[in-house]
Amino acid sequence: MAMTIREASIVDFDAVLPLFQAFYREEGFDHAVSRVPANLREILQRDDTRVLVAEIDGDAVGAASLSSAFGLEVGLYAELEDLYVHPDHRGKGIAGALIEASCEWARSIGCHDIEIVMTRHGREQAGLVPFYVRHGFEDADRMIMERVL
């Protein structure tokens, strides 16, 4: 089993699209699945975003999407927007490798930190808090609220 993590490009669209669609379905965000193709195309072409793909023997088995932003508090920072590993490949270190590659991208563009937003499903059903703590993340004592426009 030869795993590689690399930056995805537009030619990887068909390989990573099903992974992100599965992520949103698993998280219970079926309403967002229809927007994923257009948004993924945009993310794959922007300068302030990245998609990383994890491959085993040439097959895409995991993916991460990242964005960067600039704020008053910390300056340039990154957000690990989406992280997904196909269920058949979980528990093999792929998610951790995607996290480390995400951190490396954030460092390479001068980010102060990298953040994640965890859904209720991630916290309560998937039990991801201990996983992210093991990978160096800590609770920033913030709550995200949104207003759809």
PDB file of C-alpha atoms in Angstrom:
ATOM      1  CA  MET A   1       0.000   0.000   0.000  1.00  0.00           C
ATOM      2  CA  ALA A   2       1.748   3.128  -1.232  1.00  0.00           C
ATOM      3  CA  MET A   3       0.014   6.272   0.052  1.00  0.00           C
ATOM      4  CA  THR A   4       0.758   9.687  -1.381  1.00  0.00           C
ATOM      5  CA  ILE A   5      -0.618  13.107  -0.482  1.00  0.00           C
ATOM      6  CA  ARG A   6      -0.457  15.762  -3.149  1.00  0.00           C
ATOM      7  CA  GLU A   7      -2.081  18.977  -4.250  1.00  0.00           C
ATOM      8  CA  ALA A   8      -5.033  18.344  -6.534  1.00  0.00           C
ATOM      9  CA  SER A   9      -5.625  20.256  -9.746  1.00  0.00           C
ATOM     10  CA  ILE A  10      -8.584  20.615 -12.048  1.00  0.00           C
ATOM     11  CA  VAL A  11      -7.642  17.333 -13.754  1.00  0.00           C
ATOM     12  CA  ASP A  12      -8.390  15.586 -10.421  1.00  0.00           C
ATOM     13  CA  PHE A  13     -11.954  16.924 -10.322  1.00  0.00           C
ATOM     14  CA  ASP A  14     -13.638  13.599 -11.162  1.00  0.00           C
ATOM     15  CA  ALA A  15     -11.544  11.732  -8.588  1.00  0.00           C
ATOM     16  CA  VAL A  16     -12.153  14.045  -5.618  1.00  0.00           C
ATOM     17  CA  LEU A  17     -15.753  15.095  -6.318  1.00  0.00           C
ATOM     18  CA  PRO A  18     -17.299  11.809  -5.067  1.00  0.00           C
ATOM     19  CA  LEU A  19     -15.242  12.051  -1.862  1.00  0.00           C
ATOM     20  CA  PHE A  20     -16.514  15.526  -1.014  1.00  0.00           C
ATOM     21  CA  GLN A  21     -20.078  14.608  -1.936  1.00  0.00           C
ATOM     22  CA  ALA A  22     -19.858  11.571   0.359  1.00  0.00           C
ATOM     23  CA  PHE A  23     -18.495  13.844   3.117  1.00  0.00           C
ATOM     24  CA  TYR A  24     -21.496  16.163   2.946  1.00  0.00           C
ATOM     25  CA  ARG A  25     -23.946  13.273   2.844  1.00  0.00           C
ATOM     26  CA  GLU A  26     -22.251  11.621   5.830  1.00  0.00           C
ATOM     27  CA  GLU A  27     -22.400  14.891   7.763  1.00  0.00           C
ATOM     28  CA  GLY A  28     -26.127  15.205   7.015  1.00  0.00           C
ATOM     29  CA  PHE A  29     -25.799  18.184   4.661  1.00  0.00           C
ATOM     30  CA  ASP A  30     -27.607  16.665   1.680  1.00  0.00           C
ATOM     31  CA  HIS A  31     -28.806  20.139   0.671  1.00  0.00           C
ATOM     32  CA  ALA A  32     -25.194  21.179  -0.013  1.00  0.00           C
ATOM     33  CA  VAL A  33     -24.288  18.232  -2.265  1.00  0.00           C
ATOM     34  CA  SER A  34     -25.705  19.911  -5.377  1.00  0.00           C
ATOM     35  CA  ARG A  35     -23.424  22.945  -4.858  1.00  0.00           C
ATOM     36  CA  VAL A  36     -20.251  20.889  -4.416  1.00  0.00           C
ATOM     37  CA  PRO A  37     -19.358  20.441  -8.125  1.00  0.00           C
ATOM     38  CA  ALA A  38     -19.379  24.165  -8.987  1.00  0.00           C
ATOM     39  CA  ASN A  39     -17.648  25.152  -5.753  1.00  0.00           C
ATOM     40  CA  LEU A  40     -15.021  22.427  -6.136  1.00  0.00           C
ATOM     41  CA  ARG A  41     -14.188  23.679  -9.641  1.00  0.00           C
ATOM     42  CA  GLU A  42     -13.720  27.178  -8.196  1.00  0.00           C
ATOM     43  CA  ILE A  43     -11.590  25.988  -5.276  1.00  0.00           C
ATOM     44  CA  LEU A  44      -9.334  24.008  -7.619  1.00  0.00           C
ATOM     45  CA  GLN A  45      -8.596  27.190  -9.587  1.00  0.00           C
ATOM     46  CA  ARG A  46      -8.244  29.877  -6.903  1.00  0.00           C
ATOM     47  CA  ASP A  47      -4.960  31.141  -5.455  1.00  0.00           C
ATOM     48  CA  ASP A  48      -6.242  31.392  -1.866  1.00  0.00           C
ATOM     49  CA  THR A  49      -7.584  27.823  -1.656  1.00  0.00           C
ATOM     50  CA  ARG A  50      -6.216  24.313  -2.051  1.00  0.00           C
ATOM     51  CA  VAL A  51      -7.452  20.767  -2.385  1.00  0.00           C
ATOM     52  CA  LEU A  52      -5.225  17.940  -1.259  1.00  0.00           C
ATOM     53  CA  VAL A  53      -5.815  14.377  -2.362  1.00  0.00           C
ATOM     54  CA  ALA A  54      -4.678  11.171  -0.664  1.00  0.00           C
ATOM     55  CA  GLU A  55      -4.037   8.311  -3.022  1.00  0.00           C
ATOM     56  CA  ILE A  56      -3.321   4.655  -2.471  1.00  0.00           C
ATOM     57  CA  ASP A  57      -1.825   2.949  -5.481  1.00  0.00           C
ATOM     58  CA  GLY A  58      -3.166   5.787  -7.657  1.00  0.00           C
ATOM     59  CA  ASP A  59      -6.751   5.705  -6.346  1.00  0.00           C
ATOM     60  CA  ALA A  60      -8.175   8.757  -4.542  1.00  0.00           C
ATOM     61  CA  VAL A  61      -9.196   7.592  -1.045  1.00  0.00           C
ATOM     62  CA  GLY A  62      -9.240  10.893   0.848  1.00  0.00           C
ATOM     63  CA  ALA A  63      -9.287  14.625   0.310  1.00  0.00           C
ATOM     64  CA  ALA A  64      -9.040  17.924   2.149  1.00  0.00           C
ATOM     65  CA  SER A  65     -10.097  21.406   1.096  1.00  0.00           C
ATOM     66  CA  LEU A  66      -8.470  24.508   2.541  1.00  0.00           C
ATOM     67  CA  SER A  67      -8.938  28.236   2.350  1.00  0.00           C
ATOM     68  CA  SER A  68      -7.021  31.219   3.629  1.00  0.00           C
ATOM     69  CA  ALA A  69      -8.243  34.537   4.959  1.00  0.00           C
ATOM     70  CA  PHE A  70      -6.870  37.622   6.688  1.00  0.00           C
ATOM     71  CA  GLY A  71      -8.217  38.892   9.978  1.00  0.00           C
ATOM     72  CA  LEU A  72      -7.405  41.580  12.532  1.00  0.00           C
ATOM     73  CA  GLU A  73      -6.728  39.135  15.344  1.00  0.00           C
ATOM     74  CA  VAL A  74      -4.065  36.922  13.748  1.00  0.00           C
ATOM     75  CA  GLY A  75      -3.449  38.202  10.239  1.00  0.00           C
ATOM     76  CA  LEU A  76      -3.257  35.468   7.627  1.00  0.00           C
ATOM     77  CA  TYR A  77      -4.790  32.164   8.706  1.00  0.00           C
ATOM     78  CA  ALA A  78      -6.061  28.998   7.061  1.00  0.00           C
ATOM     79  CA  GLU A  79      -9.140  26.903   7.572  1.00  0.00           C
ATOM     80  CA  LEU A  80      -9.257  23.189   6.995  1.00  0.00           C
ATOM     81  CA  GLU A  81     -12.722  23.322   5.492  1.00  0.00           C
ATOM     82  CA  ASP A  82     -13.374  19.687   4.655  1.00  0.00           C
ATOM     83  CA  LEU A  83     -11.506  16.489   5.468  1.00  0.00           C
ATOM     84  CA  TYR A  84     -12.767  13.119   4.291  1.00  0.00           C
ATOM     85  CA  VAL A  85     -11.365   9.620   4.044  1.00  0.00           C
ATOM     86  CA  HIS A  86     -13.370   6.843   2.398  1.00  0.00           C
ATOM     87  CA  PRO A  87     -14.691   4.489   5.111  1.00  0.00           C
ATOM     88  CA  ASP A  88     -12.750   1.527   3.661  1.00  0.00           C
ATOM     89  CA  HIS A  89      -9.494   3.386   4.310  1.00  0.00           C
ATOM     90  CA  ARG A  90     -10.052   4.904   7.749  1.00  0.00           C
ATOM     91  CA  GLY A  91      -7.724   4.117  10.627  1.00  0.00           C
ATOM     92  CA  LYS A  92      -4.646   3.953   8.382  1.00  0.00           C
ATOM     93  CA  GLY A  93      -3.202   7.407   9.085  1.00  0.00           C
ATOM     94  CA  ILE A  94      -4.575   9.017   5.944  1.00  0.00           C
ATOM     95  CA  ALA A  95      -6.521  11.757   7.737  1.00  0.00           C
ATOM     96  CA  GLY A  96      -3.482  12.587   9.859  1.00  0.00           C
ATOM     97  CA  ALA A  97      -1.318  12.808   6.748  1.00  0.00           C
ATOM     98  CA  LEU A  98      -3.866  15.133   5.132  1.00  0.00           C
ATOM     99  CA  ILE A  99      -3.841  17.313   8.256  1.00  0.00           C
ATOM    100  CA  GLU A 100      -0.037  17.560   8.235  1.00  0.00           C
ATOM    101  CA  ALA A 101      -0.016  18.395   4.521  1.00  0.00           C
ATOM    102  CA  SER A 102      -2.692  21.029   5.186  1.00  0.00           C
ATOM    103  CA  CYS A 103      -0.552  22.564   7.930  1.00  0.00           C
ATOM    104  CA  GLU A 104       2.444  22.587   5.606  1.00  0.00           C
ATOM    105  CA  TRP A 105       0.470  24.480   2.942  1.00  0.00           C
ATOM    106  CA  ALA A 106      -0.696  26.992   5.560  1.00  0.00           C
ATOM    107  CA  ARG A 107       2.894  27.480   6.789  1.00  0.00           C
ATOM    108  CA  SER A 108       4.160  27.868   3.231  1.00  0.00           C
ATOM    109  CA  ILE A 109       1.893  30.854   2.587  1.00  0.00           C
ATOM    110  CA  GLY A 110       2.698  32.482   5.951  1.00  0.00           C
ATOM    111  CA  CYS A 111      -0.392  31.608   7.985  1.00  0.00           C
ATOM    112  CA  HIS A 112      -0.408  32.238  11.738  1.00  0.00           C
ATOM    113  CA  ASP A 113      -2.638  29.225  12.397  1.00  0.00           C
ATOM    114  CA  ILE A 114      -4.979  26.703  10.867  1.00  0.00           C
ATOM    115  CA  GLU A 115      -8.533  26.321  12.104  1.00  0.00           C
ATOM    116  CA  ILE A 116     -11.302  23.775  11.762  1.00  0.00           C
ATOM    117  CA  VAL A 117     -15.035  24.031  12.260  1.00  0.00           C
ATOM    118  CA  MET A 118     -16.518  20.820  13.563  1.00  0.00           C
ATOM    119  CA  THR A 119     -20.135  19.907  12.983  1.00  0.00           C
ATOM    120  CA  ARG A 120     -22.368  18.353  15.619  1.00  0.00           C
ATOM    121  CA  HIS A 121     -22.062  15.057  13.718  1.00  0.00           C
ATOM    122  CA  GLY A 122     -18.280  15.289  13.888  1.00  0.00           C
ATOM    123  CA  ARG A 123     -18.314  16.036  17.599  1.00  0.00           C
ATOM    124  CA  GLU A 124     -21.064  13.746  18.809  1.00  0.00           C
ATOM    125  CA  GLN A 125     -21.392  10.858  16.374  1.00  0.00           C
ATOM    126  CA  ALA A 126     -17.954  10.573  14.833  1.00  0.00           C
ATOM    127  CA  GLY A 127     -16.121  11.557  18.048  1.00  0.00           C
ATOM    128  CA  LEU A 128     -13.634  13.767  16.236  1.00  0.00           C
ATOM    129  CA  VAL A 129     -12.660  16.058  19.138  1.00  0.00           C
ATOM    130  CA  PRO A 130     -10.053  13.633  20.580  1.00  0.00           C
ATOM    131  CA  PHE A 131      -8.764  12.947  17.058  1.00  0.00           C
ATOM    132  CA  TYR A 132      -8.138  16.631  16.357  1.00  0.00           C
ATOM    133  CA  VAL A 133      -6.654  17.195  19.829  1.00  0.00           C
ATOM    134  CA  ARG A 134      -4.145  14.402  19.095  1.00  0.00           C
ATOM    135  CA  HIS A 135      -3.216  16.350  15.972  1.00  0.00           C
ATOM    136  CA  GLY A 136      -2.492  19.560  17.875  1.00  0.00           C
ATOM    137  CA  PHE A 137      -5.809  21.400  17.676  1.00  0.00           C
ATOM    138  CA  GLU A 138      -7.411  22.945  20.750  1.00  0.00           C
ATOM    139  CA  ASP A 139     -10.767  24.462  21.552  1.00  0.00           C
ATOM    140  CA  ALA A 140     -10.604  28.186  20.747  1.00  0.00           C
ATOM    141  CA  ASP A 141     -13.715  28.863  22.847  1.00  0.00           C
ATOM    142  CA  ARG A 142     -15.717  30.237  19.949  1.00  0.00           C
ATOM    143  CA  MET A 143     -19.055  29.488  18.411  1.00  0.00           C
ATOM    144  CA  ILE A 144     -19.796  29.905  14.736  1.00  0.00           C
ATOM    145  CA  MET A 145     -23.116  31.378  13.736  1.00  0.00           C
ATOM    146  CA  GLU A 146     -24.245  32.107  10.223  1.00  0.00           C
ATOM    147  CA  ARG A 147     -26.807  34.094   8.358  1.00  0.00           C
ATOM    148  CA  VAL A 148     -27.595  32.796   4.903  1.00  0.00           C
ATOM    149  CA  LEU A 149     -27.764  35.589   2.354  1.00  0.00           C
TER     150      LEU A 149
END
